[in-house]
PDB file of C-alpha atoms in Angstrom:
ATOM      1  CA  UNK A   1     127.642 102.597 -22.505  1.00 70.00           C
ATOM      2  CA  UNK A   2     126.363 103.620 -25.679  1.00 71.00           C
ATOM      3  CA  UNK A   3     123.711 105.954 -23.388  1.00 72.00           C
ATOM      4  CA  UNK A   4     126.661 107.705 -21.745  1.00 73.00           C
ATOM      5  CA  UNK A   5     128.668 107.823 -25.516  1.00 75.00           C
ATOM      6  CA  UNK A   6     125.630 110.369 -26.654  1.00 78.00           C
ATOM      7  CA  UNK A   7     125.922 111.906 -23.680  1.00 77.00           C
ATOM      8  CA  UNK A   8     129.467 113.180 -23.613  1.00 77.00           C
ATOM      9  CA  UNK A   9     129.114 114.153 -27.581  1.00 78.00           C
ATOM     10  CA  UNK A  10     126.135 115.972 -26.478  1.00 73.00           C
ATOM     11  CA  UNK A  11     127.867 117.595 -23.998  1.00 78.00           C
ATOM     12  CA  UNK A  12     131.177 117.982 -26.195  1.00 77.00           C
ATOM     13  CA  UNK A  13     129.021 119.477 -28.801  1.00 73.00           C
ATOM     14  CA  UNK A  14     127.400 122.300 -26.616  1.00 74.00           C
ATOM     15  CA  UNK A  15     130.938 123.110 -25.219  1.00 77.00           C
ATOM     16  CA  UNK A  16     132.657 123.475 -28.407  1.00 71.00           C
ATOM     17  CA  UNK A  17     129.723 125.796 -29.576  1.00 69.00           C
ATOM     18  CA  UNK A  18     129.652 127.959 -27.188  1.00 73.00           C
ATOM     19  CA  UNK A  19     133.558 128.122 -28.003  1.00 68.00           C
ATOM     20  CA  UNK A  20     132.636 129.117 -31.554  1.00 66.00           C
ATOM     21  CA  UNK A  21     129.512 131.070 -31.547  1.00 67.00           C
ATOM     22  CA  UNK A  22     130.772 133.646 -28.589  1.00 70.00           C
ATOM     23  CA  UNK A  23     132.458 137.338 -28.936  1.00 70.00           C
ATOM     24  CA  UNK A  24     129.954 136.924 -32.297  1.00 69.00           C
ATOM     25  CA  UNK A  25     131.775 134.353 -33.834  1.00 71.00           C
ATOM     26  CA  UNK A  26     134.864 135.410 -33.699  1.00 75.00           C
ATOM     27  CA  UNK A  27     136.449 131.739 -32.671  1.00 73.00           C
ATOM     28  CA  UNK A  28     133.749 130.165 -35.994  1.00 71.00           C
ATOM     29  CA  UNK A  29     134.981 133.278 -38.051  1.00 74.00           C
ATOM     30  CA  UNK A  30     138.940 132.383 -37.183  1.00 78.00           C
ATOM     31  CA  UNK A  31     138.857 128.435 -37.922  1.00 72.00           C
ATOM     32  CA  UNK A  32     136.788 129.560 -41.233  1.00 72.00           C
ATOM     33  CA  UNK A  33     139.420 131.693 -42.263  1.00 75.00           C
ATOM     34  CA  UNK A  34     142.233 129.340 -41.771  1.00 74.00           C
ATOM     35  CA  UNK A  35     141.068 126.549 -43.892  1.00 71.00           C
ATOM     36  CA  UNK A  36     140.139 129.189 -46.355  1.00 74.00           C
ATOM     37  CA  UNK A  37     136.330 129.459 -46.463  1.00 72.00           C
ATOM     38  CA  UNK A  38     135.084 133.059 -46.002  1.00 72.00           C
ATOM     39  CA  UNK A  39     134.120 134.529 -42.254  1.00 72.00           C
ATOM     40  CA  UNK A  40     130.325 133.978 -41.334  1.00 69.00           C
ATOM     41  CA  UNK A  41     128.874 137.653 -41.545  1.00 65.00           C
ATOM     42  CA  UNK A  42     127.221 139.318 -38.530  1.00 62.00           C
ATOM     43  CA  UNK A  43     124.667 141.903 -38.629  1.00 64.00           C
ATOM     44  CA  UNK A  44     124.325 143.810 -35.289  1.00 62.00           C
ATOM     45  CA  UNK A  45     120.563 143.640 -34.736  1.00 64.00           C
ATOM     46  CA  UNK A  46     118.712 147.526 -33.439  1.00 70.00           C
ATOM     47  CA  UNK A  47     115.803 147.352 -31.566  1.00 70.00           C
ATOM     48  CA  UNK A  48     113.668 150.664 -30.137  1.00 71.00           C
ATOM     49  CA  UNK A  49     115.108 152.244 -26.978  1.00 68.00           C
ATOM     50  CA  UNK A  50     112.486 151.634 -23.970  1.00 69.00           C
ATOM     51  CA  UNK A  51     110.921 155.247 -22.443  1.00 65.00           C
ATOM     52  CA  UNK A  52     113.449 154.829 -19.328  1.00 62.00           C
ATOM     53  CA  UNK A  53     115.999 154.626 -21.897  1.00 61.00           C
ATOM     54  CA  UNK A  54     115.804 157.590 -23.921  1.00 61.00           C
ATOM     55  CA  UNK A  55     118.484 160.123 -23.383  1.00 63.00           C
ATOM     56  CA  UNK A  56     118.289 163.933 -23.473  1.00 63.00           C
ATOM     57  CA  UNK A  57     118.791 166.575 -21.152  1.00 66.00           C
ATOM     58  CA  UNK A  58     118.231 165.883 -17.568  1.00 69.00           C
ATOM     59  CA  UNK A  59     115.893 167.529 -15.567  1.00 71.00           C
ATOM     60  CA  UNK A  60     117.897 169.629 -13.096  1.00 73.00           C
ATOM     61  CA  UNK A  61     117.216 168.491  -9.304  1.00 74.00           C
ATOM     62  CA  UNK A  62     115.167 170.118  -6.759  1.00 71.00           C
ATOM     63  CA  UNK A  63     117.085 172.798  -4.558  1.00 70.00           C
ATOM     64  CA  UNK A  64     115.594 172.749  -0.747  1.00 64.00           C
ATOM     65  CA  UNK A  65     115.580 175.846   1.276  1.00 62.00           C
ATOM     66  CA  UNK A  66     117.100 174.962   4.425  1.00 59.00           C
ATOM     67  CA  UNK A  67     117.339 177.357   7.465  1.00 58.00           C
ATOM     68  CA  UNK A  68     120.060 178.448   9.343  1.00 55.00           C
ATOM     69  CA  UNK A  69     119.167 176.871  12.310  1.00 54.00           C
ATOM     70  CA  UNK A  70     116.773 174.816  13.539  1.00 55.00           C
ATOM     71  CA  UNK A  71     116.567 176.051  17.163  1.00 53.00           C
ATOM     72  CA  UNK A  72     115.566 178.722  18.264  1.00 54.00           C
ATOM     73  CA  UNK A  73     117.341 181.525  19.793  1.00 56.00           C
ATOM     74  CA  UNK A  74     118.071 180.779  23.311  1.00 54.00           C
ATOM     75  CA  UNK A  75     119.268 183.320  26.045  1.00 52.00           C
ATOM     76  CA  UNK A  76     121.736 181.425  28.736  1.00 50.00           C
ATOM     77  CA  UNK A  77     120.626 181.890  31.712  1.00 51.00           C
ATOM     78  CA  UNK A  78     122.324 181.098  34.942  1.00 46.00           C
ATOM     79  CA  UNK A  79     119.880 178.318  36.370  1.00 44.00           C
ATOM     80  CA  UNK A  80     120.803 176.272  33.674  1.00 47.00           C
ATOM     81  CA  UNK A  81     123.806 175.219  36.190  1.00 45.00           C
ATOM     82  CA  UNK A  82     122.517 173.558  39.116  1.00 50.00           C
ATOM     83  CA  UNK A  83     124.656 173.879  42.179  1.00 53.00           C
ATOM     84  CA  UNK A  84     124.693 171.000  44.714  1.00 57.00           C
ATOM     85  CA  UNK A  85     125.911 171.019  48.496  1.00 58.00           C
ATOM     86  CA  UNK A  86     128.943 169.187  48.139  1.00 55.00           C
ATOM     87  CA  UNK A  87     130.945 169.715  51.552  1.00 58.00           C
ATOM     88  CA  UNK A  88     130.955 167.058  54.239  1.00 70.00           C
ATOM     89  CA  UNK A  89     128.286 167.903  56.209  1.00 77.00           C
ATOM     90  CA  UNK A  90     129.629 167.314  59.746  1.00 79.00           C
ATOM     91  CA  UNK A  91     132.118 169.986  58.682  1.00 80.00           C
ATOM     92  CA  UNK A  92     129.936 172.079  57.671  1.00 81.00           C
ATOM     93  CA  UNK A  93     127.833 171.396  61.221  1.00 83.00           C
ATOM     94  CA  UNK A  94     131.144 172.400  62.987  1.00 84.00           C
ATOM     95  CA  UNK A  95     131.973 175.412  61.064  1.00 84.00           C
ATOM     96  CA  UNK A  96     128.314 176.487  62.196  1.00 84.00           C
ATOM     97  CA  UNK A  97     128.677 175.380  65.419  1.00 84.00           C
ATOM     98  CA  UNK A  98     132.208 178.004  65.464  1.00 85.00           C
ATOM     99  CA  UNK A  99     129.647 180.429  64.269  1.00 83.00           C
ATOM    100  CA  UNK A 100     127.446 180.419  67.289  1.00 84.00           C
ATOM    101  CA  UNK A 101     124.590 177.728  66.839  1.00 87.00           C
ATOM    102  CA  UNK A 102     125.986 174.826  68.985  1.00 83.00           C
ATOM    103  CA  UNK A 103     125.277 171.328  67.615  1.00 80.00           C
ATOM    104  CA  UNK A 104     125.253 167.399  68.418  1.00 77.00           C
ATOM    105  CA  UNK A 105     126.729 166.906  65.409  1.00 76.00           C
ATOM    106  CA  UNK A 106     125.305 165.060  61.810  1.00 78.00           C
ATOM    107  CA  UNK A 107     123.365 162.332  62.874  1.00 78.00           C
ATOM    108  CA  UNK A 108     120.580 160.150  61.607  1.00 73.00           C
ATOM    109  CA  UNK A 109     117.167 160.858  62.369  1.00 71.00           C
ATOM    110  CA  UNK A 110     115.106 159.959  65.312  1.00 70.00           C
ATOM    111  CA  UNK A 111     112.472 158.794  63.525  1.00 67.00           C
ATOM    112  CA  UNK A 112     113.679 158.115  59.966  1.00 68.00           C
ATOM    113  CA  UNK A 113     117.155 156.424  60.039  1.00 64.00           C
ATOM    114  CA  UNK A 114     117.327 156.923  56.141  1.00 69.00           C
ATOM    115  CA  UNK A 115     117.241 160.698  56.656  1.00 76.00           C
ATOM    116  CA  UNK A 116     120.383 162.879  57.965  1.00 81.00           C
ATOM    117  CA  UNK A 117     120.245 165.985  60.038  1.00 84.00           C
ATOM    118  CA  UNK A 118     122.171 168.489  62.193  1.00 86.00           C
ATOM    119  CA  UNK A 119     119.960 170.850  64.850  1.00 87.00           C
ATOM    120  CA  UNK A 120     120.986 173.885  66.649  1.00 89.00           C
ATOM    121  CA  UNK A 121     118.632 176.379  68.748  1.00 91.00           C
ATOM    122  CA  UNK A 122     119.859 180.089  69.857  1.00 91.00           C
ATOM    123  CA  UNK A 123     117.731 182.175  71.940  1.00 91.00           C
ATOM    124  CA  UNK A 124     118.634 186.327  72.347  1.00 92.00           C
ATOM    125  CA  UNK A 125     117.265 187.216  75.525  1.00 89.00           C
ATOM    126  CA  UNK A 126     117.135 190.555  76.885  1.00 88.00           C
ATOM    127  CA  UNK A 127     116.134 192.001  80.271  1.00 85.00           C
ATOM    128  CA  UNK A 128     112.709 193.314  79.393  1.00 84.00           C
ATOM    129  CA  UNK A 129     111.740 190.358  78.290  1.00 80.00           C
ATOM    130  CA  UNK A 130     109.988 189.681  81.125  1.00 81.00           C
ATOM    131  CA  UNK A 131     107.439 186.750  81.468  1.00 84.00           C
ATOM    132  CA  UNK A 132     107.945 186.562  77.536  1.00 85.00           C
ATOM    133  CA  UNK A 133     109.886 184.225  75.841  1.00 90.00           C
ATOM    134  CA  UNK A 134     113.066 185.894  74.518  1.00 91.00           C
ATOM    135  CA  UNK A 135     113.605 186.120  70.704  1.00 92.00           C
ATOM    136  CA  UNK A 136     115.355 182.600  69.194  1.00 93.00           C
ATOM    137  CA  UNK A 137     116.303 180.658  65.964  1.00 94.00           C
ATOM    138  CA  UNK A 138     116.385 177.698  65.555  1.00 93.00           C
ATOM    139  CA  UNK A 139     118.940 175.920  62.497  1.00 91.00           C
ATOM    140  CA  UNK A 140     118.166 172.893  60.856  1.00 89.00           C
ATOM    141  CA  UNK A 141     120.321 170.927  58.149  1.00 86.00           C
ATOM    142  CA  UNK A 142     118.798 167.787  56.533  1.00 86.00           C
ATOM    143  CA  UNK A 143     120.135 165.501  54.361  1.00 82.00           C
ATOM    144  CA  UNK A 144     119.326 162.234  52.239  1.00 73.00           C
ATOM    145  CA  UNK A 145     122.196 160.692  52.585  1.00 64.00           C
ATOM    146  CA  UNK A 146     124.843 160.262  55.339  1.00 61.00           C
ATOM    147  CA  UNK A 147     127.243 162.666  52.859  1.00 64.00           C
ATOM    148  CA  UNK A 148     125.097 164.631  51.335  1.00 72.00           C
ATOM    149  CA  UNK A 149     122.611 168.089  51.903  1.00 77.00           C
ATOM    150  CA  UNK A 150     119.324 168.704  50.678  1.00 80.00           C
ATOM    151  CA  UNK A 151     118.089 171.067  52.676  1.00 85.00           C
ATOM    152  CA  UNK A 152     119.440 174.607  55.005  1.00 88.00           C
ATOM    153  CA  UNK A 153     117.065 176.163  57.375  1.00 91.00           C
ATOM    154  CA  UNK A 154     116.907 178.644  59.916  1.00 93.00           C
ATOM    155  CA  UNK A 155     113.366 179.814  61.555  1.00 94.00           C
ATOM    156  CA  UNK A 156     113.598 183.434  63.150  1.00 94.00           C
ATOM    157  CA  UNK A 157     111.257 183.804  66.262  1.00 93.00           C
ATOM    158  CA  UNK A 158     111.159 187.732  66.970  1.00 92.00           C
ATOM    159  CA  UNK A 159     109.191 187.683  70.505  1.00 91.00           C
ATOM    160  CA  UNK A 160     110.749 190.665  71.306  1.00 90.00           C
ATOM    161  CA  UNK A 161     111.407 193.650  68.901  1.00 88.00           C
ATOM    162  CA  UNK A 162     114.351 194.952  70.933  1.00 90.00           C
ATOM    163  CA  UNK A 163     116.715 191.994  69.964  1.00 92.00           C
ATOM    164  CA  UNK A 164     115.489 191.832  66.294  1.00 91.00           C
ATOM    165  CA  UNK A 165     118.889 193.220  65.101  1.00 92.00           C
ATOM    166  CA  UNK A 166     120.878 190.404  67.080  1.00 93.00           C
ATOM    167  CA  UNK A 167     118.902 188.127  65.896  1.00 93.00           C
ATOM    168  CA  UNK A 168     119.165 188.862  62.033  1.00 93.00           C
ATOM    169  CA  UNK A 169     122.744 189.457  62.811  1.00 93.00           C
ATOM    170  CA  UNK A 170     123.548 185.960  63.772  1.00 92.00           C
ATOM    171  CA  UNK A 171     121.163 184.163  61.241  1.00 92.00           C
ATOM    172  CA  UNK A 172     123.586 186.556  58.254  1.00 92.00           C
ATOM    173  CA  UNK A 173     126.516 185.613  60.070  1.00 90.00           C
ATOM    174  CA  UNK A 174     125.525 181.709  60.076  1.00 90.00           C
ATOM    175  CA  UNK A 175     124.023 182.291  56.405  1.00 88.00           C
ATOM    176  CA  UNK A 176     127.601 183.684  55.949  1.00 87.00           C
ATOM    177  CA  UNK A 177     129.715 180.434  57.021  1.00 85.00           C
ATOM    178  CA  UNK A 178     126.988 178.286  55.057  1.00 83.00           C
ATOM    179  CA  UNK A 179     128.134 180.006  51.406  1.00 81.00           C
ATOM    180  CA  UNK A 180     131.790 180.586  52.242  1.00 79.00           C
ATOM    181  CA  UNK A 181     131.591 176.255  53.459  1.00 73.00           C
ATOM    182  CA  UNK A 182     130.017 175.136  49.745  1.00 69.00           C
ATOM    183  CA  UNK A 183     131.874 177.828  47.974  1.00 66.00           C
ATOM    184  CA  UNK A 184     128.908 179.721  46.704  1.00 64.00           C
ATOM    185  CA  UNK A 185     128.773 182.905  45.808  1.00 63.00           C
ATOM    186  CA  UNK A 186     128.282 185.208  47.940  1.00 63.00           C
ATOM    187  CA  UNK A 187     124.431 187.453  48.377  1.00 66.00           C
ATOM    188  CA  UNK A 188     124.636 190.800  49.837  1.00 65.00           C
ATOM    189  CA  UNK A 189     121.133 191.297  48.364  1.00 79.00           C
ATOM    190  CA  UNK A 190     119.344 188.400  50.411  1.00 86.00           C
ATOM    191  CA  UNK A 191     121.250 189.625  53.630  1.00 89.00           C
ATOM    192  CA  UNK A 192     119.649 193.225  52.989  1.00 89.00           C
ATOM    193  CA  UNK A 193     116.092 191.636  52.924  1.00 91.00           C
ATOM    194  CA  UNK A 194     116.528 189.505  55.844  1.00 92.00           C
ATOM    195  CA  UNK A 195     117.612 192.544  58.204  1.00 91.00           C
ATOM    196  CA  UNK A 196     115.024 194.221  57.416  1.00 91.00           C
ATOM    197  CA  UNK A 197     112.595 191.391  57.399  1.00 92.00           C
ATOM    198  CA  UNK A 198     111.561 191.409  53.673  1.00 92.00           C
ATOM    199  CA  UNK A 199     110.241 188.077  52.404  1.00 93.00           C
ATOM    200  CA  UNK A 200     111.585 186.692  49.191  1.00 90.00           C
ATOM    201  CA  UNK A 201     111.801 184.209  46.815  1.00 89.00           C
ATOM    202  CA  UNK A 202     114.593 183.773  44.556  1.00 85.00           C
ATOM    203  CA  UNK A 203     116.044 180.318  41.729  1.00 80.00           C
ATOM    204  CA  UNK A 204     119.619 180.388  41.667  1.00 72.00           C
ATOM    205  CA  UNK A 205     121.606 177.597  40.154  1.00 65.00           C
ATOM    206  CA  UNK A 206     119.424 175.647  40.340  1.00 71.00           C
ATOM    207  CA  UNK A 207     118.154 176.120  44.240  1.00 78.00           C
ATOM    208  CA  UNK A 208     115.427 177.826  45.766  1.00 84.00           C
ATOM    209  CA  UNK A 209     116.255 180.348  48.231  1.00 88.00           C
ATOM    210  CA  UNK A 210     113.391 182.339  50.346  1.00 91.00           C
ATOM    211  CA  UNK A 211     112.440 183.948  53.324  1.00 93.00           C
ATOM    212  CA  UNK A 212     108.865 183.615  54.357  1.00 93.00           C
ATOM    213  CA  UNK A 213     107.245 184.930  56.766  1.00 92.00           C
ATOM    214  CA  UNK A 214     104.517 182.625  58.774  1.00 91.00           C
ATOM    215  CA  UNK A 215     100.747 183.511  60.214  1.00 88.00           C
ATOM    216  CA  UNK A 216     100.825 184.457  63.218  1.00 85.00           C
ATOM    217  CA  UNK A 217     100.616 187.165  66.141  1.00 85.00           C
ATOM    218  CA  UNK A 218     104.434 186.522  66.563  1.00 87.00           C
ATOM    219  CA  UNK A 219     106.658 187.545  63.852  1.00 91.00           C
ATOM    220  CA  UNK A 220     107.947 184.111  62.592  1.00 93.00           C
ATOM    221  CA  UNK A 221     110.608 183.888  59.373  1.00 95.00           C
ATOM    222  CA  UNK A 222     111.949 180.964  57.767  1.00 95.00           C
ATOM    223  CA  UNK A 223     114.995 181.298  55.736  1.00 94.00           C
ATOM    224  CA  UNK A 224     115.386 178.007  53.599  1.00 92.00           C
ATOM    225  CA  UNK A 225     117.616 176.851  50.635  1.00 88.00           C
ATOM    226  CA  UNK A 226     116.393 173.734  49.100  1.00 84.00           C
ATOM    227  CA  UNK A 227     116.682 172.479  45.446  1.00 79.00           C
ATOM    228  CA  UNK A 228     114.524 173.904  42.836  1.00 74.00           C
ATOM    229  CA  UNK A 229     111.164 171.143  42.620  1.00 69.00           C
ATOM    230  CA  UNK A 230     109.180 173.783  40.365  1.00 66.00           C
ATOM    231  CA  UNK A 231     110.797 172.714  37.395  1.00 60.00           C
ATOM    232  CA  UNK A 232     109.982 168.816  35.803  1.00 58.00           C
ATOM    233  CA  UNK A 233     112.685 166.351  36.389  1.00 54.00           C
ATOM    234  CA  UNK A 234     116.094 166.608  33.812  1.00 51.00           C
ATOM    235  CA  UNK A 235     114.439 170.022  32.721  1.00 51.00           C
ATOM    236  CA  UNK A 236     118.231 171.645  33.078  1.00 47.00           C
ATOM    237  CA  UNK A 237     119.019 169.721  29.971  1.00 46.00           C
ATOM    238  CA  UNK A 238     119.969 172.123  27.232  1.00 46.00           C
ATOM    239  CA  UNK A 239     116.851 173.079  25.453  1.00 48.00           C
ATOM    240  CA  UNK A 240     118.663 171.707  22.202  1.00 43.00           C
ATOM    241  CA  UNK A 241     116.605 168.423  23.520  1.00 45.00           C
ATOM    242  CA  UNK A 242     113.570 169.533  23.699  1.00 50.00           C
ATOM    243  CA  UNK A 243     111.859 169.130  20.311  1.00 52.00           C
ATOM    244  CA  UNK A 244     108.918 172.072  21.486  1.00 54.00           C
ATOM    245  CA  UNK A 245     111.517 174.474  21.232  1.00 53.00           C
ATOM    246  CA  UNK A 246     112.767 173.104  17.397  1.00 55.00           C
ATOM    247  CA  UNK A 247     111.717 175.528  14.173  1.00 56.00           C
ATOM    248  CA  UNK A 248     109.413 173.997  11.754  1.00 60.00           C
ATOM    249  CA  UNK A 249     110.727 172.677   8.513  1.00 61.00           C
ATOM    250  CA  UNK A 250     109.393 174.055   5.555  1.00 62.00           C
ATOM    251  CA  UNK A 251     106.945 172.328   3.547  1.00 64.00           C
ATOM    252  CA  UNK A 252     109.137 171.833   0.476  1.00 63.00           C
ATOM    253  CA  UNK A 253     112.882 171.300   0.666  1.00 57.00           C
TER     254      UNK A 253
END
């Protein structure tokens, strides 16, 4: 008992002065003065400011040139937008099939079930053909998918110079139906070259679009829309993404 006694005037003690001694004695300083004994006397104590201490005038802070912009200039161009085959395809195969190039229909594959595909062939013959084989074309529309087009060809087999002109007329006029079917835009340019037989290779929206002509004795075209493969996948991505294209920040901002 007499243990725990010291302990709570111990404890008392340290309580009552921290009471007194705080706010630099102002509690001591009080009781002092009200049983008339003058206030204790406090002297502020000064000690040396420390170098991160010292005030003056600040240094001003650093200014950083920044440019305008960090890309640089681009020039839209229209293959940014990539333009996919969206119509059914066994309405497009009909609307061709209305055009002249008779078909079974949008079927699967022979000999890939995964792969899609509508056929037609067309021949032009004409009475000096003779033993020849008459002039033909032959359509082909292939697909990855039951509902969708990746692919629109049509091979031109001239055997016989005579029906050339009926022949380029009727690939146009099934060219024609394809555009009007997946609302593209229409290309009297392309159906210049392919009357007259002109090979070329064009990128629009994305898609290739060519006419090439094939080795041999017979003069053999293929007209074929496809999607553009030159280009690396997701490269129609703004070229905001591609850091290559980003101005170098200067040295010193």
């Amino acid at each position: 008992m007499v243990v725990f006694g010291l302990l709570a005037i111990v404890l008392l003690g340290a309580i009552g002065a921290t009471v007194l001694l705080a706010n630099d004695y102002r509690n001591l300083n009080r009781l002092l003065a009200r049983f008339g004994y003058d206030p204790v006397a406090v002297t502020p104590q000064t000690r040396a400011l420390r170098p991160y201490e010292m005030k003056g005038n600040r240094v001003p802070r650093a200014k950083g040139l920044i440019p305008e912009r960090l890309l640089t200039p681009v020039t839209p161009m229209q293959t940014r937008f990539v333009r996919t085959i969206r119509k059914a395809p066994e309405m497009l195969c009909e609307a061709l099939r209305r055009s002249g190039f008779e078909t079974a229909g949008w079927k699967a594959g022979l000999f890939d079930q995964q792969s899609w595909e509508c056929q037609s062939y067309r021949e032009f013959p004409d009475a000096n053909d003779g033993t020849n084989p008459p002039s033909s074309a032959f359509l082909s529309i292939r697909g990855n998918a039951e509902t969708r087009v990746s692919s629109f060809r049509i091979k031109l087999n001239i055997e016989n110079t005579a029906t050339q002109n009926r022949v380029t007329d009727a690939v146009i006029a099934a060219i024609e139906v394809f555009l009007d079917e997946v609302r593209w835009e229409e290309a009297p340019d392309i159906f210049t070259d392919i009357r007259a037989l002109k090979e070329f290779d064009i990128i629009r929206f994305g898609n290739r679009i060519q006419l090439k002509k094939e080795f041999s004795e017979t003069p053999r075209y293929n007209f074929i829309i496809t999607p553009d493969r030159t280009r690396n996948r997701g490269s129609y991505l703004p070229d905001y993404f591609d850091r290559g294209r980003w101005l170098p920040l200067p040295d010193k901002l």
